[in-house]
Short mmCIF file of C-alpha atoms in Angstrom, two decimals:
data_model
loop_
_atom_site.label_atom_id
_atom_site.label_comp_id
_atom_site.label_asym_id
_atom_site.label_seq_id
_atom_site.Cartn_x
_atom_site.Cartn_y
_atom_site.Cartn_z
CA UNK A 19 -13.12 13.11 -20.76
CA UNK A 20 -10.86 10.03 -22.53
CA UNK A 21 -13.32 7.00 -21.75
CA UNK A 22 -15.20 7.14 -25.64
CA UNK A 23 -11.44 7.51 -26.76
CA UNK A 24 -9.99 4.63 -25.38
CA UNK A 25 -13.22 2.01 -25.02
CA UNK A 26 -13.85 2.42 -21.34
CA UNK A 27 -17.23 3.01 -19.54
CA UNK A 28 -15.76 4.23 -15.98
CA UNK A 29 -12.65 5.70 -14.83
CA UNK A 30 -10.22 3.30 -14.21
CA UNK A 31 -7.57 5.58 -12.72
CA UNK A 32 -9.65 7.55 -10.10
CA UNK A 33 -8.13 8.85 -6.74
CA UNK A 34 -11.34 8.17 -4.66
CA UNK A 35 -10.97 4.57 -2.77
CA UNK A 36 -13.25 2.19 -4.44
CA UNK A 37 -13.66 -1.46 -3.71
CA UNK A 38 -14.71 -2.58 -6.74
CA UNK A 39 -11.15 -2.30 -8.07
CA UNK A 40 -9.09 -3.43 -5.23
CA UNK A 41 -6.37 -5.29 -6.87
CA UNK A 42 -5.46 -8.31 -4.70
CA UNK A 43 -1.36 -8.11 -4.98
CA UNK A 44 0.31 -10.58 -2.36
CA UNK A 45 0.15 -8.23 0.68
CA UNK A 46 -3.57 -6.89 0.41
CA UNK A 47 -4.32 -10.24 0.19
CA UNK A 48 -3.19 -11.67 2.73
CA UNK A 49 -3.92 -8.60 5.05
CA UNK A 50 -7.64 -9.43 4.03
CA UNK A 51 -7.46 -13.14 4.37
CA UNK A 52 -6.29 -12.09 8.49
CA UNK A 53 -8.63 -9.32 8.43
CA UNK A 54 -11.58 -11.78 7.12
CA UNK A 55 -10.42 -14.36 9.63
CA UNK A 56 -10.43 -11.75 12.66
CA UNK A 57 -13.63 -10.39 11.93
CA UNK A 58 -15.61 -12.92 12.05
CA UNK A 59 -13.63 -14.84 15.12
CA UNK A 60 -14.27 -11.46 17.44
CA UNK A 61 -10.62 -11.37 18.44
CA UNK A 62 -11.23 -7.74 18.78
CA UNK A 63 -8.02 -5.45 17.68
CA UNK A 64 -6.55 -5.12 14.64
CA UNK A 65 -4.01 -2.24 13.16
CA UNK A 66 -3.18 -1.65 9.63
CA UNK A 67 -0.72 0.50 8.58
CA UNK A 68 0.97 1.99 5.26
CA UNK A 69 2.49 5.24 3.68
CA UNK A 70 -0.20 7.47 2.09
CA UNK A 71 -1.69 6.02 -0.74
CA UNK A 72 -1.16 2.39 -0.54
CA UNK A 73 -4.92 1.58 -0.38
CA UNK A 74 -5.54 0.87 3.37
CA UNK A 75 -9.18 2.55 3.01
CA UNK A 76 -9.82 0.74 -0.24
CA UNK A 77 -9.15 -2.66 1.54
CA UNK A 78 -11.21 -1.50 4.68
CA UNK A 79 -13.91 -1.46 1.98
CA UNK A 80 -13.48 -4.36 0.19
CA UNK A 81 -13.77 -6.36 3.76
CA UNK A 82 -16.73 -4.68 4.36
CA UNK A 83 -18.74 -5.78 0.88
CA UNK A 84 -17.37 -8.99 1.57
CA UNK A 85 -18.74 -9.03 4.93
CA UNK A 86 -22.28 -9.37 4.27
CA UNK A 87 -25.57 -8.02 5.90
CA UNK A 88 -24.69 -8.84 9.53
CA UNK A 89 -22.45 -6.11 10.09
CA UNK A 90 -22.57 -2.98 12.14
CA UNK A 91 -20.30 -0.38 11.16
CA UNK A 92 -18.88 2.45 12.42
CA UNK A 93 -16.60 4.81 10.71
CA UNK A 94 -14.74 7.37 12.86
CA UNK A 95 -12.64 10.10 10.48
CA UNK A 96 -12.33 12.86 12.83
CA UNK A 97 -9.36 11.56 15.47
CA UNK A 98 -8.22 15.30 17.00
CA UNK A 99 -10.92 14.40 19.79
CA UNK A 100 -10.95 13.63 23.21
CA UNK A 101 -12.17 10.93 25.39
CA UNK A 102 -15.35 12.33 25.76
CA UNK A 103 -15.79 13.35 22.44
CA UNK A 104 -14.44 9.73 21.02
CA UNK A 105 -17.20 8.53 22.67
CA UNK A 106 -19.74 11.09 21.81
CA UNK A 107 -18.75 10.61 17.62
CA UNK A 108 -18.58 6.51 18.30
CA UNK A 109 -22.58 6.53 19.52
CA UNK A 110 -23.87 9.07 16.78
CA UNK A 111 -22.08 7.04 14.47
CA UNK A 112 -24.61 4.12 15.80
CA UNK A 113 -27.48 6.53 15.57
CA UNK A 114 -27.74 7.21 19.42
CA UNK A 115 -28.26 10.33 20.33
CA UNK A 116 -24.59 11.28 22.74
CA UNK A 117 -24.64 15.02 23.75
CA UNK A 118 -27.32 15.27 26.35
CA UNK A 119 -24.64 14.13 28.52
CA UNK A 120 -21.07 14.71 28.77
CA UNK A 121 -21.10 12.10 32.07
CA UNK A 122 -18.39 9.41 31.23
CA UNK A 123 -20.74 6.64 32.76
CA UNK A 124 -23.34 7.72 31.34
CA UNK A 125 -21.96 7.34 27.78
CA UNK A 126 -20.88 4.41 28.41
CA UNK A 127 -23.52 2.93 29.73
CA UNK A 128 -25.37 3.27 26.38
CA UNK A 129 -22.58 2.12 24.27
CA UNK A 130 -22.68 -1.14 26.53
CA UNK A 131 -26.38 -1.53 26.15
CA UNK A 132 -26.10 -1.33 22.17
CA UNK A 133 -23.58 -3.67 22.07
CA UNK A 134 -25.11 -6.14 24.25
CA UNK A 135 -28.31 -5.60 22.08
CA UNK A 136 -26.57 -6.46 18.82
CA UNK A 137 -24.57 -9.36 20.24
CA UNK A 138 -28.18 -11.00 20.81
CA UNK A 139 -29.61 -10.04 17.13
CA UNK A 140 -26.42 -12.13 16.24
CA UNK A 141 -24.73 -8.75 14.64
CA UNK A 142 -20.82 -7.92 14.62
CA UNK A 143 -20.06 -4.41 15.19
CA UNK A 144 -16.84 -3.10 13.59
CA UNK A 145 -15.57 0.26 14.59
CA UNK A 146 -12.89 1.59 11.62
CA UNK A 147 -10.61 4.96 13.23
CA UNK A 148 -9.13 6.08 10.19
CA UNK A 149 -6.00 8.27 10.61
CA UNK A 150 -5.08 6.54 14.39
CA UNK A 151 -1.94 7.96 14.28
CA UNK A 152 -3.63 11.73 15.29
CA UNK A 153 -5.06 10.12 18.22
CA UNK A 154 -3.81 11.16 21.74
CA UNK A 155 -2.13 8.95 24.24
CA UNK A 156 -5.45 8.88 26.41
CA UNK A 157 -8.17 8.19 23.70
CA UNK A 158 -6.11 5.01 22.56
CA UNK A 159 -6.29 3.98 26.21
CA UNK A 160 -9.82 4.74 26.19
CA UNK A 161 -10.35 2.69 23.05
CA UNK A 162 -8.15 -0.12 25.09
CA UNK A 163 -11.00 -0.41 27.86
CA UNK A 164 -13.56 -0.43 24.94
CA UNK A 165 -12.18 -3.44 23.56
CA UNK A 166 -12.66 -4.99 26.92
CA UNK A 167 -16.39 -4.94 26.74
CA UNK A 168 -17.60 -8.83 26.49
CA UNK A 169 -20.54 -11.38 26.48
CA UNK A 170 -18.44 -13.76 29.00
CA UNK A 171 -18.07 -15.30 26.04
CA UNK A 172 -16.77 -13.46 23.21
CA UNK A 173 -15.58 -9.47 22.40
CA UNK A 174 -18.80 -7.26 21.80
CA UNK A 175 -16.45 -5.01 19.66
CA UNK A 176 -14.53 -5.35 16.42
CA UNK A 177 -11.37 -2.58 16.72
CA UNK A 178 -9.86 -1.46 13.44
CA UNK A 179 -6.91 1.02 13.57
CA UNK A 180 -5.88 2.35 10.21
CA UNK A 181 -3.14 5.00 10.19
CA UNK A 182 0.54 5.83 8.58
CA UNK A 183 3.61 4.66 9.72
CA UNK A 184 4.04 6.88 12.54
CA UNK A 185 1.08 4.92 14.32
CA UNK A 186 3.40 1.35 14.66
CA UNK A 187 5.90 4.09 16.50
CA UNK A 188 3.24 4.97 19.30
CA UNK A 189 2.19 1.35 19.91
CA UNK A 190 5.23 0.31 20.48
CA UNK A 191 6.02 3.01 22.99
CA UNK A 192 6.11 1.48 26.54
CA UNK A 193 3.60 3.88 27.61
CA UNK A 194 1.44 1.77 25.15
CA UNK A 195 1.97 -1.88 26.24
CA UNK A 196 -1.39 -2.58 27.73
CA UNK A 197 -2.74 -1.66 24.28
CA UNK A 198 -0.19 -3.64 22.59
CA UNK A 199 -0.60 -6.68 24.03
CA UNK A 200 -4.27 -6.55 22.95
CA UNK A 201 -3.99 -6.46 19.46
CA UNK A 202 -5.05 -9.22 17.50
CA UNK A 203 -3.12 -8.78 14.16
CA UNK A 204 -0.62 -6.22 12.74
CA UNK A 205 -0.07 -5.89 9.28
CA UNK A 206 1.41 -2.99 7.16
CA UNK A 207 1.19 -2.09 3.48
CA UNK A 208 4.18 -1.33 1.62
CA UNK A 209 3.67 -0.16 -2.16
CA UNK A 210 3.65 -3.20 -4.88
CA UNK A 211 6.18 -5.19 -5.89
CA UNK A 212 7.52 -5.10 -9.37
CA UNK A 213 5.61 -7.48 -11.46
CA UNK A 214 2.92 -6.21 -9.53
CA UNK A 215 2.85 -3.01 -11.09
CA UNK A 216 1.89 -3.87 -14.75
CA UNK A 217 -0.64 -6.51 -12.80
CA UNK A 218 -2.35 -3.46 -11.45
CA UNK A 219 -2.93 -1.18 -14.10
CA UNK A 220 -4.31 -4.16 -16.56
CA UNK A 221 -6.41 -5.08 -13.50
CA UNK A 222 -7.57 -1.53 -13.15
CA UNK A 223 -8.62 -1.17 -16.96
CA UNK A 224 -10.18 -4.10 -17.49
CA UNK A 225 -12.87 -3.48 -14.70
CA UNK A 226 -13.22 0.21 -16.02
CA UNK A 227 -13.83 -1.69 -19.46
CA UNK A 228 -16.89 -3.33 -18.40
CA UNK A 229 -16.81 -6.65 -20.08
CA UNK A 230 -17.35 -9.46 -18.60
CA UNK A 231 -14.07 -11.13 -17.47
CA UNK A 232 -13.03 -13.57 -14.78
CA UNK A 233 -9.48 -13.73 -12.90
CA UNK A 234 -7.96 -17.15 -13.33
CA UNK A 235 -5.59 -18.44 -10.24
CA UNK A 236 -1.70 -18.29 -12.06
CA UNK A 237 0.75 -20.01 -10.10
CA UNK A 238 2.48 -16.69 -9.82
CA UNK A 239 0.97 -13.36 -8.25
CA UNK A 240 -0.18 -11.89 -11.38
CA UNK A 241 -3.58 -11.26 -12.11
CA UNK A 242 -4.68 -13.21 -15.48
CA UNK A 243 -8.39 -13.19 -17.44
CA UNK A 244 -10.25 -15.06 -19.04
CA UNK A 245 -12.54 -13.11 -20.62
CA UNK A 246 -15.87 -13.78 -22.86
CA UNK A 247 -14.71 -11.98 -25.39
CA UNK A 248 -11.17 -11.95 -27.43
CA UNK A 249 -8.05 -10.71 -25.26
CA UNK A 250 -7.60 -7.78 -27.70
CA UNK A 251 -11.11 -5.94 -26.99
CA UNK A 252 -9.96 -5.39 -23.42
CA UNK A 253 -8.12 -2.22 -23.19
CA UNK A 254 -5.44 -3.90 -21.38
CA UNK A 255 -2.38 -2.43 -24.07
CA UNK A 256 -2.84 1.23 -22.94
CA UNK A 257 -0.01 0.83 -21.36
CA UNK A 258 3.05 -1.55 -22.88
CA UNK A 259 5.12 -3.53 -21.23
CA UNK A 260 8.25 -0.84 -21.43
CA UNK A 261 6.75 1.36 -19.59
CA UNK A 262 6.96 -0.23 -16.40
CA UNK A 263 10.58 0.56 -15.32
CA UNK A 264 9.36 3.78 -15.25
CA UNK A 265 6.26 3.68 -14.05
CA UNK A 266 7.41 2.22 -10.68
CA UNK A 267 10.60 4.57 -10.99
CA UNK A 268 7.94 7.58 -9.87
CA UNK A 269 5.70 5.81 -8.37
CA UNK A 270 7.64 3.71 -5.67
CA UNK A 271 4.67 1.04 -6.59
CA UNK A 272 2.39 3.05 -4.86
CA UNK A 273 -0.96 2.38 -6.25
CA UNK A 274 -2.62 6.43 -5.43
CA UNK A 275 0.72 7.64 -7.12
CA UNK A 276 0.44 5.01 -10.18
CA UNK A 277 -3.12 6.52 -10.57
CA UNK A 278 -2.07 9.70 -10.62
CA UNK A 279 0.57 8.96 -13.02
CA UNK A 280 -1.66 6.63 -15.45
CA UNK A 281 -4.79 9.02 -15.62
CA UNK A 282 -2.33 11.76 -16.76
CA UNK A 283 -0.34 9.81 -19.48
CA UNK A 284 -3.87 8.77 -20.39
CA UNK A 285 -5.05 12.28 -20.78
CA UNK A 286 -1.92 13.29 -22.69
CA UNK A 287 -2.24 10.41 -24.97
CA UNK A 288 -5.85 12.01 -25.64
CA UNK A 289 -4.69 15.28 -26.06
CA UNK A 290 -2.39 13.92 -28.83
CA UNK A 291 -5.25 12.03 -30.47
CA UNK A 292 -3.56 8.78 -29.97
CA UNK A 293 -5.36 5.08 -28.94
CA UNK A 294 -2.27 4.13 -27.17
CA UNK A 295 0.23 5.69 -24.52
CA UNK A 296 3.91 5.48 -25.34
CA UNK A 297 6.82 6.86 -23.56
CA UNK A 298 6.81 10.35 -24.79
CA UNK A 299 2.99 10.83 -23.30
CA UNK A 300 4.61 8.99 -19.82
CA UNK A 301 7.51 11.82 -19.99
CA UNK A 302 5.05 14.71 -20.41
CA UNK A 303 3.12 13.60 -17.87
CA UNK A 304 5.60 13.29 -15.37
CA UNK A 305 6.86 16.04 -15.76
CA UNK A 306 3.39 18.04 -15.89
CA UNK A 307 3.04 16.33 -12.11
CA UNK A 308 6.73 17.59 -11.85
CA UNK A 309 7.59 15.22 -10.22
CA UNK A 310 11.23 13.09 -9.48
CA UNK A 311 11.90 9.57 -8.89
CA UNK A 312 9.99 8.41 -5.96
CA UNK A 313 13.26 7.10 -3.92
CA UNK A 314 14.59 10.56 -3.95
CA UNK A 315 11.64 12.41 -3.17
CA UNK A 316 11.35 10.40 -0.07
CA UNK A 317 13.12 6.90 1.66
CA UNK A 318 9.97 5.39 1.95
CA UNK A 319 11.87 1.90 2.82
CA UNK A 320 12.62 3.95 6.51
CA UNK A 321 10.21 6.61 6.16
CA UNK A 322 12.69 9.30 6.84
CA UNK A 323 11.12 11.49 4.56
CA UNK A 324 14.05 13.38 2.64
CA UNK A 325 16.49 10.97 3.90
CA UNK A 326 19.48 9.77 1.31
CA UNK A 327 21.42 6.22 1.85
CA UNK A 328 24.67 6.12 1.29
CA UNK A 329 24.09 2.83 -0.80
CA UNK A 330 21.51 1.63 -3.33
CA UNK A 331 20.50 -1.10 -5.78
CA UNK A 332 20.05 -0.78 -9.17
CA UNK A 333 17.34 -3.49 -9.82
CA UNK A 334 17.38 -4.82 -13.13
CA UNK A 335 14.81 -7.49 -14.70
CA UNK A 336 16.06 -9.31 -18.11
CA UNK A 337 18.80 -6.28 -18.30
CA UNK A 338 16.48 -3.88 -18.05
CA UNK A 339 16.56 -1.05 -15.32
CA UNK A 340 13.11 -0.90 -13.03
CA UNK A 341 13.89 0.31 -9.63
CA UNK A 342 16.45 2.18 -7.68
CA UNK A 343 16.45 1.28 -3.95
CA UNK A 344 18.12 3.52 -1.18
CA UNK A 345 19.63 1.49 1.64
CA UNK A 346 19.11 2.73 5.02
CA UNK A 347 18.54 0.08 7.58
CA UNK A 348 20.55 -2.06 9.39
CA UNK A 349 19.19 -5.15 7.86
CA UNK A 350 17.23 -5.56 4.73
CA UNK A 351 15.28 -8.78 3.55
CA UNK A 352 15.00 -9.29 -0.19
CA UNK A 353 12.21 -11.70 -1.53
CA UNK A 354 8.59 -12.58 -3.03
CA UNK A 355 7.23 -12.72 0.65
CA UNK A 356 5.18 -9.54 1.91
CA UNK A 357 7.04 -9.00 4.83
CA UNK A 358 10.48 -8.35 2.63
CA UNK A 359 11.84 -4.65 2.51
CA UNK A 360 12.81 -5.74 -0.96
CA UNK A 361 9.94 -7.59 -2.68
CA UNK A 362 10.94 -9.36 -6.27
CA UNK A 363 7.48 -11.54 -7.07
CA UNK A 364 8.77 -13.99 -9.45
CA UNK A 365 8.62 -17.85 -9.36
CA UNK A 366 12.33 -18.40 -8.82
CA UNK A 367 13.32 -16.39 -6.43
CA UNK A 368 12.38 -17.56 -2.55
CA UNK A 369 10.10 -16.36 -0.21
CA UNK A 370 13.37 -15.08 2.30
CA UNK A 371 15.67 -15.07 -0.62
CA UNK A 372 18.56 -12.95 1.05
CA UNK A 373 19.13 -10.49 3.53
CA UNK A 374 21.32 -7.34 3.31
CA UNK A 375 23.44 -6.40 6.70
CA UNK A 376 24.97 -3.47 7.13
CA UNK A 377 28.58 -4.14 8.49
CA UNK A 378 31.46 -1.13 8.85
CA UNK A 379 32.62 -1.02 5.60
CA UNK A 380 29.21 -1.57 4.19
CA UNK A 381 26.65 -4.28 3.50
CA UNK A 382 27.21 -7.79 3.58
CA UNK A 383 25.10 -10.60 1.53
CA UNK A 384 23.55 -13.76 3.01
CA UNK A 385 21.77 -15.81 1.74
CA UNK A 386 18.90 -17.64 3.26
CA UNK A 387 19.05 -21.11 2.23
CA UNK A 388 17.16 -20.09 -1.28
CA UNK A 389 16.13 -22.96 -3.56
CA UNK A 390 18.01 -21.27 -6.83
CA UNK A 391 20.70 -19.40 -4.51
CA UNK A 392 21.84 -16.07 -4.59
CA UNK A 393 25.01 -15.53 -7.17
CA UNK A 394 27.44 -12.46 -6.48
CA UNK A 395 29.83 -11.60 -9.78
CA UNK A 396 28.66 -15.12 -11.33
CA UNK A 397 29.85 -17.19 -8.11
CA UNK A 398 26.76 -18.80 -6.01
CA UNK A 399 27.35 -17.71 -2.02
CA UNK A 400 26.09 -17.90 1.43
CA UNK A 401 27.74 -14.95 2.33
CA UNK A 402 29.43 -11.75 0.70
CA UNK A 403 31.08 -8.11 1.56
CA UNK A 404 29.78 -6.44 -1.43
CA UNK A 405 31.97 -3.36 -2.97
CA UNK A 406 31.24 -0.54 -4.85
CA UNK A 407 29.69 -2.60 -8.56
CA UNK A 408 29.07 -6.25 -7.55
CA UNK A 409 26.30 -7.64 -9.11
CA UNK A 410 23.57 -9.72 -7.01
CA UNK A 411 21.89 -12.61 -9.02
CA UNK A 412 18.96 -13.92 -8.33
CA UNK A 413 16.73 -15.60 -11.38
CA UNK A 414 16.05 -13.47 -13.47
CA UNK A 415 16.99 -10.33 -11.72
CA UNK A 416 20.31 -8.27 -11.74
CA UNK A 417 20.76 -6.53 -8.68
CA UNK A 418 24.14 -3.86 -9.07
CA UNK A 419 24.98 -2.64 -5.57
CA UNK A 420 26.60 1.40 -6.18
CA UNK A 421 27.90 3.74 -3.48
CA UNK A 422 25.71 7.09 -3.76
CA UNK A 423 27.47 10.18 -3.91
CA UNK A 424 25.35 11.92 -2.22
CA UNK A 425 26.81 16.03 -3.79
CA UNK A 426 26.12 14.76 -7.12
CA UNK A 427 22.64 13.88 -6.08
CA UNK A 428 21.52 17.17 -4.70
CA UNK A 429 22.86 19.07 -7.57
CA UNK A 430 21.23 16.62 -10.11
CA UNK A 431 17.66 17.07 -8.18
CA UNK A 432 18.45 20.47 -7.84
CA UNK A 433 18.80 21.04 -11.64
CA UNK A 434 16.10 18.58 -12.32
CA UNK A 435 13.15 21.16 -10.20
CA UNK A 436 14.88 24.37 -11.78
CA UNK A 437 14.72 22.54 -15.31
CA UNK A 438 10.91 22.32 -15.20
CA UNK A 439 9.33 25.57 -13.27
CA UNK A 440 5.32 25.22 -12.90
CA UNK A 441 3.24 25.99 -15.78
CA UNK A 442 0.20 25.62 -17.11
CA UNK A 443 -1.94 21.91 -16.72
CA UNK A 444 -2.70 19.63 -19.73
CA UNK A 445 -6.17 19.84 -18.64
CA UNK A 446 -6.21 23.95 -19.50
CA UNK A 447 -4.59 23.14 -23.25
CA UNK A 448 -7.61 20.65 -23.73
CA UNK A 449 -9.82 23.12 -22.53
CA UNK A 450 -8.19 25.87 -24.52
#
C-alpha cells in the first residue's frame, strides 16, 4: 500500500520469515557461524532457542540457502505427535510412503535405508522440528536413538531443535540427560541489543529498496553500505535516529515486534501524506497496536511472563533514555558479548563488562576486569552495593539503578489500557 510512497519495491517490514533479510546482529551470527560449522562436520544435534519472534525460523533459512545443493531437508511443524507418528511425518517428509505400516521396525527400517542411501550420493540430511518444546518426553527419546544412526564413520542425521524457552527447561530435566549429553551446540536468541536496533531497520529498508548495495565490515556490529548510488536515494531516513529509545522501549529489541511496530508507523506516516515518520506517527501507532512498554508487558530477561522486579535500570546512551530493564535474577552479566543478559554493543565497553549480584539488601556491582572500567557516582570500582539512584558508567552509557514500586506500577498500566479502549484500525480510515 506505502511502497510508491516511500521508494521501495518490496515490503521491508513483513511478519513472514524471509531469509533474504536476515540481519546478521552479533548473536545470529554467531549462532550461524556454529550452525554452519555443525552442519557440515555431522556432529548431529543442535538446539536453538528464543522468545517468540526473535527470528529462529528466519535463521533456519538463511543456513539453508547458504547450504547449497547437497542438502536433504526435512521440515517437521506438527510436534503434538507420537512416536509412531514422528516417524510416519519424518519419512513423508522424505517422500516415502509411511502408513502402510504402523510396525516400529518396519519404519525404521526404511528411514535407515534412506539414510544410508544418501550418505553414499554424498548428501547431508537435516531434519528441522520446529516448536520442540510441544514434543513429549518419549518422542525426544525417540529422536535421541535417531541421532544414533551412523556410517561407522560419521552421523547419517543432522538434528535441529528449534523451540521457546521452555524447551532449554525440559533438556535439562534429569529425565533428559541421555539426550543432553548428545547435543552438539546450544545457543539461544535473545532480542537485539541497542545499537542494534537502528542497524536493523536501515538493514531491512535498504534490501526492500532494491538498489544495489554492499555491507562493508565496521569494526563495530553495525551494519554499514556502500552503495552504487548516493547514500541519500536509499530510504534509510524513514526512521531518525530519535526514534530509537522508543522503538526498543516497545519492542524489547525483538525484531517480529520492531516489524510490527515499523510497518505501522510507516502506514500512519502514509495516511498523513508524509515521506518521513516522526514521533507523532510512532505514538499513533503504538498506541493503535495498544500496546505498553515491552518490560512490563512481560520479564522477558526470566521469562516469567507478567513477572515485576523489584529493581531496574534506566539505560541511558549520550543522556538519552533507551531502555528500562527489570532485574530478576540472581546474577546478571552486562556487556557487548551475546551471552550477556544485558547487551550494550559499543566499542568501549568489554565483552564481560560487569556483572550484577543480587545480595540481601539488593544488587551488588563487579566489575570484570573491563579495559575502560566500570564507574559508580563518578568513582571507577571493582565492586559496589548500589542504592536506590547510583549511576553505573560505562563509556558512553549511563546506567541509573531505581527501586520499583511496584503499586505505582499496576495503577500506571492500569490507567494506561483504560486510557486507550480498542477502536477502529488505521488500515479501515485508509480504506474509508
Amino acid at each position: 500500500m506505502y511502497l510508491e510512497h516511500f521508494n521501495l519495491e518490496s515490503d521491508p517490514f513483513r511478519l513472514s520469515p524471509d531469509a533474504k533479510f536476515f540481519y546478521p546482529s552479533l548473536s545470529h551470527s554467531t549462532a550461524k557461524e556454529y550452525m554452519d560449522y555443525v552442519l557440515w562436520s555431522r556432529d548431529s544435534f543442535v538446539v536453538i532457542t528464543g522468545d517468540i519472534g526473535t527470528g529462529k525460523t528466519t535463521l533456519i533459512q538463511k543456513m539453508l540457502n547458504d547450504a547449497g545443493p547437497k542438502l536433504t531437508v526435512a521440515k517437521i511443524h506438527q510436534t503434538q505427535l507420537d512416536e509412531i507418528e514422528f516417524i510416519q511425518a519424518l519419512l513423508d517428509q522424505f517422500g516415502i510412503d509411511p502408513f502402510h505400516t504402523s510396525s516400529k521396525v518396519q519404519l525404521l527400517s526404511m528411514l535407515n535405508a534412506f539414510l544410508q542411501k544418501k550418505y553414499e550420493e554424498g548428501e547431508t540430511v537435516v531434519v528441522i522440528i520446529d516448536e520442540a518444546q510441544n514434543l513429549k518426553p518419549r518422542v525426544l527419546e525417540e529422536i535421541r536413538l535417531l541421532s544414533g544412526f551412523d556410517s561407522n564413520r560419521e552421523k547419517l542425521l543432522n538434528i535441529f531443535l528449534v523451540g521457546q524457552p521452555e524447551l532449554r527447561d525440559t533438556l535439562f530435566s534429569p529425565q533428559m540427560e541421555q539426550l543432553f549429553q548428545r547435543i552438539r551446540l546450544r545457543f539461544h536468541l535473545e532480542g537485539l541489543g541497542f545499537d542494534e536496533v537502528r542497524s536493523y531497520i536501515r538493514y531491512r529498508l535498504a534490501i526492500a529498496s532494491e538498489k544495489r548495495f554492499y555491507p562493508l565490515p565496521a569494526t563495530r556490529k553495525l551494519v554499514e553500505f556502500s552503495a552504487s548510488v548516493a547514500p541519500f536515494d536509499l530510504p534509510t531516513d524513514l526512521f531518525p535516529d530519535e526514534l530509537m529509545g522508543t522503538i526498543l522501549r516497545y519492542t524489547g529489541g525483538i525484531p517480529r515486534l520492531i516489524n510490527m511496530l515499523c510497518d505501522t508507523a510507516l502506514l500512519t506516516a502514509y495516511a498523513r501524506d508524509k515521506r518521513q515518520v516522526d514521533a507523532d506517527d510512532l505514538d499513533a501507532a503504538i498506541e493503535e497496536l495498544q500496546w505498553i512498554p515491552y518490560n512490563e508487558r512481560t520479564s522477558y530477561r526470566d521469562g516469567q511472563s507478567g513477572a515485576v522486579a523489584k529493581y531496574k535500570l534506566f539505560v541511558l546512551k549520550d543522556g538519552v533514555n533507551i531502555s528500562v530493564e527489570n532485574l530478576g535474577k540472581d546474577k546478571i552479566l552486562v556487556g557487548r558479548s551475546h551471552v550477556c543478559d544485558i547487551k550494550i554493543d559499543h566499542k568501549s565497553v568489554s565483552g564481560k563488562h560487569f556483572q550484577l549480584v543480587l545480595g540481601q539488601k539488593g544488587y551488588i556491582v563487579q566489575d570484570l576486569d573491563s579495559t575502560n572500567g566500570t564507574f559508580v557516582n563518578g568513582t571507577p570500582i571493582k565492586h559496589w552495593e548500589l542504592s536506590d539512584g547510583d549511576v553505573i558508567e560505562i563509556g558512553r552509557y549511563i546506567l541509573k539503578y531505581k527501586e520499583n514500586d511496584l503499586s505505582d506500577r499496576d495503577d500506571r498500566v492500569r490507567n494506561l489500557k483504560a486510557a486507550h479502549p480498542p477502536k477502529s484500525s488505521l488500515l479501515d480510515k485508509i480504506n474509508s
